[in-house]
XYZ file of C-alpha atoms in Angstrom:
373
model
C 17.303 95.705 106.625
C 13.920 95.993 104.930
C 13.426 95.741 101.183
C 10.418 97.132 99.383
C 8.401 95.466 96.638
C 4.924 96.163 95.347
C 3.453 92.666 95.631
C 4.377 89.521 97.546
C 2.694 86.214 96.695
C 3.125 83.606 99.417
C 3.261 80.063 98.070
C 4.623 78.755 94.770
C 2.068 76.056 94.137
C -0.044 76.065 91.002
C -2.428 78.752 92.294
C 0.333 80.997 93.643
C 2.212 80.769 90.351
C -0.941 81.518 88.367
C -1.685 84.524 90.573
C 1.876 85.821 90.262
C 1.767 85.400 86.485
C -1.503 87.333 86.261
C -0.347 90.176 88.519
C 3.045 90.471 86.818
C 1.348 90.605 83.431
C -0.803 93.397 84.807
C 2.398 95.390 85.323
C 2.878 94.792 89.044
C 6.259 94.195 90.643
C 5.888 90.668 92.060
C 7.984 88.427 94.283
C 6.812 84.866 94.968
C 8.094 83.450 98.268
C 8.075 79.703 98.892
C 8.982 77.958 102.144
C 10.198 74.769 100.449
C 13.300 74.293 98.294
C 11.350 74.113 94.995
C 8.011 75.125 93.534
C 4.890 72.992 93.862
C 6.147 70.328 96.258
C 2.993 69.982 98.371
C -0.688 69.815 97.337
C 0.001 70.899 93.752
C 2.192 67.864 93.061
C 0.234 65.341 95.123
C -3.109 65.080 93.392
C -4.738 63.249 90.494
C -3.752 65.904 87.904
C -7.319 65.800 86.636
C -8.788 68.655 84.612
C -12.304 68.669 86.042
C -15.308 69.775 84.029
C -17.282 71.450 86.874
C -19.900 68.812 87.595
C -20.294 68.456 91.331
C -20.252 71.917 92.859
C -23.267 73.961 94.020
C -24.670 76.386 91.484
C -23.250 79.878 91.893
C -20.391 78.749 94.136
C -16.859 79.953 93.476
C -15.825 76.326 92.990
C -18.387 75.937 90.216
C -17.591 79.236 88.514
C -13.822 78.898 88.761
C -13.802 75.273 87.653
C -15.993 75.768 84.578
C -14.129 78.903 83.481
C -10.751 77.551 84.532
C -11.169 74.303 82.602
C -11.390 76.050 79.256
C -8.681 78.544 80.212
C -6.424 75.663 81.195
C -6.975 73.693 77.992
C -6.207 76.796 75.931
C -3.162 77.639 78.020
C -1.751 74.108 77.800
C -2.140 74.123 74.016
C -0.476 77.529 73.694
C 2.334 76.864 76.207
C 3.078 73.319 75.092
C 2.047 71.707 78.394
C 1.279 68.012 77.995
C -2.392 67.182 78.513
C -5.121 64.931 77.135
C -8.924 64.866 77.164
C -9.475 61.273 78.207
C -13.079 61.819 79.265
C -14.502 60.113 82.316
C -17.368 57.882 83.347
C -19.164 58.365 86.673
C -20.626 54.943 87.312
C -23.633 53.540 89.114
C -22.772 49.986 90.068
C -26.257 49.231 91.435
C -29.752 50.271 90.406
C -30.291 52.277 93.592
C -27.451 54.609 92.522
C -29.183 55.637 89.284
C -30.923 58.661 90.876
C -27.500 60.010 91.864
C -26.489 60.042 88.214
C -29.533 62.132 87.345
C -28.716 64.556 90.159
C -25.154 64.836 88.870
C -26.399 65.700 85.377
C -28.842 68.273 86.771
C -26.129 69.913 88.915
C -23.750 70.009 85.951
C -26.360 71.655 83.711
C -26.993 74.276 86.405
C -23.275 75.094 86.256
C -23.299 75.399 82.471
C -21.726 71.990 81.813
C -24.022 70.673 79.108
C -21.921 68.025 77.374
C -22.753 65.203 79.815
C -24.923 62.287 78.800
C -26.172 59.036 80.289
C -24.789 55.814 78.810
C -25.890 52.283 79.619
C -26.467 48.835 78.197
C -24.592 47.763 75.068
C -23.115 51.228 74.492
C -21.505 51.271 77.928
C -20.256 47.707 77.511
C -18.711 48.603 74.169
C -17.037 51.713 75.568
C -15.447 49.924 78.540
C -15.861 46.105 78.337
C -14.191 45.466 81.720
C -16.414 47.922 83.591
C -19.174 46.618 85.860
C -21.950 49.222 85.976
C -25.657 49.503 85.298
C -25.282 53.030 83.916
C -22.816 55.886 83.832
C -22.531 59.594 83.122
C -20.046 60.380 80.370
C -18.067 63.609 80.811
C -16.099 64.117 77.582
C -14.386 67.339 78.728
C -12.534 65.755 81.675
C -8.813 65.333 81.128
C -5.346 64.981 82.600
C -2.551 67.562 82.697
C 1.141 67.299 83.458
C 0.998 69.253 86.711
C 4.754 69.736 86.948
C 4.918 70.954 83.359
C 2.054 73.339 84.043
C 3.803 74.873 87.050
C 7.051 75.226 85.140
C 5.213 77.055 82.349
C 3.445 79.378 84.798
C 6.751 80.148 86.512
C 8.390 80.876 83.171
C 5.573 83.223 82.175
C 5.679 84.999 85.543
C 9.435 85.480 85.365
C 9.219 86.628 81.734
C 6.799 89.300 82.975
C 9.297 90.424 85.623
C 8.317 88.332 88.665
C 10.902 86.677 90.907
C 10.661 83.336 92.726
C 12.487 82.982 96.053
C 12.583 79.539 97.696
C 13.581 78.621 101.266
C 11.654 81.703 102.402
C 8.829 80.873 104.822
C 6.766 83.774 106.090
C 7.313 83.685 109.842
C 5.781 86.992 110.918
C 4.074 90.054 109.544
C 2.588 93.385 110.482
C -0.191 95.345 108.821
C 0.688 99.034 108.947
C -1.648 101.993 109.220
C -0.262 103.352 105.950
C -1.638 100.427 103.892
C 1.723 98.655 103.853
C 2.434 95.124 105.038
C 5.820 94.141 106.417
C 6.664 90.447 106.416
C 9.586 88.576 107.888
C 10.936 85.758 105.742
C 13.212 82.966 106.862
C 16.237 84.266 108.748
C 14.898 87.714 109.606
C 14.771 89.077 106.068
C 12.067 91.742 105.953
C 10.016 92.920 103.000
C 7.551 95.790 102.919
C 4.789 95.599 100.296
C 1.464 97.193 99.421
C -0.054 93.951 98.145
C 0.124 90.530 99.801
C -1.599 87.439 98.396
C -1.658 84.384 100.636
C -1.636 81.262 98.418
C 0.140 79.076 100.963
C -2.220 76.092 100.645
C -1.851 73.916 103.729
C -0.085 76.809 105.448
C -2.565 79.553 104.498
C -4.072 79.605 107.996
C -0.641 79.943 109.627
C 0.280 82.800 107.283
C -2.936 84.647 108.158
C -2.418 84.091 111.878
C 1.161 85.398 111.622
C -0.011 88.817 110.389
C -0.280 91.161 113.356
C -3.350 93.308 112.782
C -5.371 90.794 110.772
C -8.706 90.000 112.479
C -8.623 86.397 113.788
C -12.369 86.123 113.155
C -11.662 86.347 109.426
C -9.688 83.089 109.517
C -11.994 80.113 108.819
C -11.757 76.735 110.496
C -9.042 74.398 109.257
C -9.391 70.691 108.524
C -7.005 68.390 106.696
C -8.002 65.262 104.788
C -5.247 62.984 103.554
C -5.797 61.221 100.264
C -3.881 58.006 99.578
C -3.140 56.544 96.165
C -2.297 53.032 95.046
C -0.680 52.181 91.732
C -1.452 49.244 89.456
C 1.398 46.788 88.983
C 0.435 46.110 85.368
C 1.778 48.430 82.684
C -1.691 49.518 81.579
C -5.266 49.276 82.824
C -8.050 47.905 80.605
C -9.787 51.294 80.482
C -9.482 54.181 78.052
C -11.234 56.736 80.285
C -11.126 57.853 83.900
C -13.555 55.835 86.017
C -15.268 57.449 89.014
C -17.815 55.996 91.427
C -20.609 58.265 92.600
C -19.211 60.823 95.105
C -18.717 60.084 98.804
C -18.571 62.390 101.822
C -15.404 64.495 101.710
C -14.281 63.426 98.249
C -15.097 61.895 94.900
C -14.538 58.266 95.852
C -11.661 55.936 95.009
C -11.449 56.489 91.289
C -9.240 55.291 88.501
C -7.137 57.894 86.761
C -4.683 57.475 83.931
C -1.403 59.244 83.431
C -0.412 60.600 80.040
C 1.169 57.238 79.186
C -2.011 55.308 80.032
C -0.800 53.870 83.337
C -3.415 53.621 86.081
C -3.538 54.720 89.675
C -6.398 54.606 92.155
C -7.444 57.142 94.760
C -7.647 59.270 96.658
C -9.520 57.963 99.641
C -10.477 60.239 102.550
C -8.426 59.976 105.745
C -9.388 62.784 108.135
C -6.458 64.223 110.083
C -8.124 67.026 112.009
C -6.347 70.327 112.676
C -2.710 69.256 112.859
C 0.620 70.915 112.150
C 1.071 70.634 108.360
C 4.813 70.096 108.814
C 4.151 66.991 110.915
C 1.837 65.170 108.492
C 3.071 61.699 107.540
C 2.769 61.392 103.760
C 3.616 57.697 103.611
C 0.850 55.370 102.423
C -0.211 52.648 104.859
C -0.047 49.398 102.847
C -2.851 47.951 104.981
C -5.304 50.301 103.267
C -5.009 48.111 100.176
C -7.863 45.880 101.339
C -10.315 48.796 101.389
C -9.041 49.985 98.000
C -9.434 46.517 96.500
C -12.986 46.209 97.805
C -14.014 49.638 96.496
C -12.391 49.176 93.093
C -13.968 45.756 92.544
C -17.413 47.326 92.687
C -16.712 48.752 89.227
C -13.768 46.560 88.140
C -14.374 43.033 89.450
C -11.496 41.820 87.279
C -8.865 43.595 89.379
C -6.242 40.867 89.896
C -5.233 39.818 93.382
C -2.155 41.565 94.770
C -2.060 43.982 91.813
C -1.914 47.217 93.835
C 1.068 48.858 95.486
C 1.258 51.968 97.713
C 2.064 54.950 95.517
C 1.830 58.426 97.086
C -0.471 60.645 99.125
C -1.558 64.254 99.313
C -3.450 66.411 101.781
C -6.560 68.464 101.056
C -6.616 71.858 102.819
C -10.273 71.944 103.811
C -12.561 74.354 105.607
C -15.287 71.786 106.283
C -14.858 68.699 108.443
C -16.343 65.210 108.682
C -20.111 65.284 108.330
C -20.186 68.923 107.164
C -21.357 70.008 103.711
C -18.372 70.604 101.452
C -17.251 74.209 101.827
C -16.633 76.577 98.957
C -13.271 78.106 98.120
C -12.705 81.059 100.460
C -11.044 84.028 98.760
C -10.995 86.845 101.314
C -10.098 90.283 99.979
C -10.354 93.909 101.101
C -14.136 93.953 100.724
C -14.313 91.140 103.315
C -11.792 92.263 105.947
C -11.204 95.938 105.147
C -7.423 95.767 104.683
C -6.279 97.219 101.334
C -4.014 95.073 99.187
C -4.470 91.842 101.173
C -6.036 88.649 99.783
C -6.139 85.260 101.505
C -7.064 81.998 99.773
C -8.301 79.281 102.137
C -9.548 75.783 101.377
C -8.141 75.560 97.855
C -8.577 71.827 97.398
C -9.978 70.076 94.326
C -10.738 71.517 91.777
C -7.953 73.974 92.601
C -5.593 72.869 89.844
C -8.334 73.122 87.204
C -9.421 76.484 88.630
C -5.943 78.000 88.989
C -6.089 80.469 86.093
C -9.644 81.517 86.959
C -8.668 81.977 90.610
C -5.840 84.226 89.464
C -8.428 86.391 87.712
C -10.535 86.345 90.888
C -7.613 87.601 92.958
C -6.856 90.356 90.459
C -10.490 91.451 90.635
C -10.439 91.507 94.456
C -7.394 93.782 94.372
C -8.959 96.428 92.150
C -9.805 99.661 94.005
């Protein structure tokens, strides 16, 4: 038996839900299919929940454009939908004098992306802002914040369903066929088939497998796949002595082991970068190796020398779905639509790592634009 629906969105993470909401509000008939037993159980729920301001990404890149636009869209949406969030602000710190030039490059890159509210702080002002911080200077980003990621996904799901979309869990896409008549037939779970004219692949870690499962999709259009695990450690104390997020200058593959705060002011540290290579996403071990605490402690004490001994405990981990690997320049988001591969109604999203949560609403607009005739 084969059912028919206009649009299938694969993956009910934050981006998939945002895309489904946008398409349903555009009047499309939308079904969201999710392989797990609930929405947002993978990358979308295993990150820092940071609302990024758009500082680090190359000028003109989709990451830069989607993050800057998505940040303001997200703040407005959270206020309107009642999603818990807070603009903590963050400091990107230089702990030694030889890191000062990196701060200037960060400010220049941010300005090129239209982020003009950054400023350099140092000396007595920096000491007054964060007395327990050890740094020679820092970049203040006042528009950085934290969002309740689970609350955000629940709100997006509610909006999508209010607009007529349906969410179906326990429904992995196991096979598909691209027809000559601009229809796509996909097999879900236990041989349930759906024919659609629009398919949006927002499967995150599984986006490459979804693309490869579509008979008729050119394999050359599927980018390389790399996974980088990010581990987090929590602070045993109830609160940290900081009122803002604290970031070191960026490192290869990530933004360094930084301090983030939850909406109650509790601190966690991470993520680090643990390269996994091209492995089966279902086989990734998400436990946190407690032996990594020594590296965390050493990195954190560069900017917080007062971190007490034995104050960290393994918390959780997540996996970044990346296109670039160790030693490569960070790759941009890859949104591949009909203008790229020539198949009407088909959009793939690859490499949606940070700042994917911040960019989710803007990426939904990007997908809608790629689907226009």
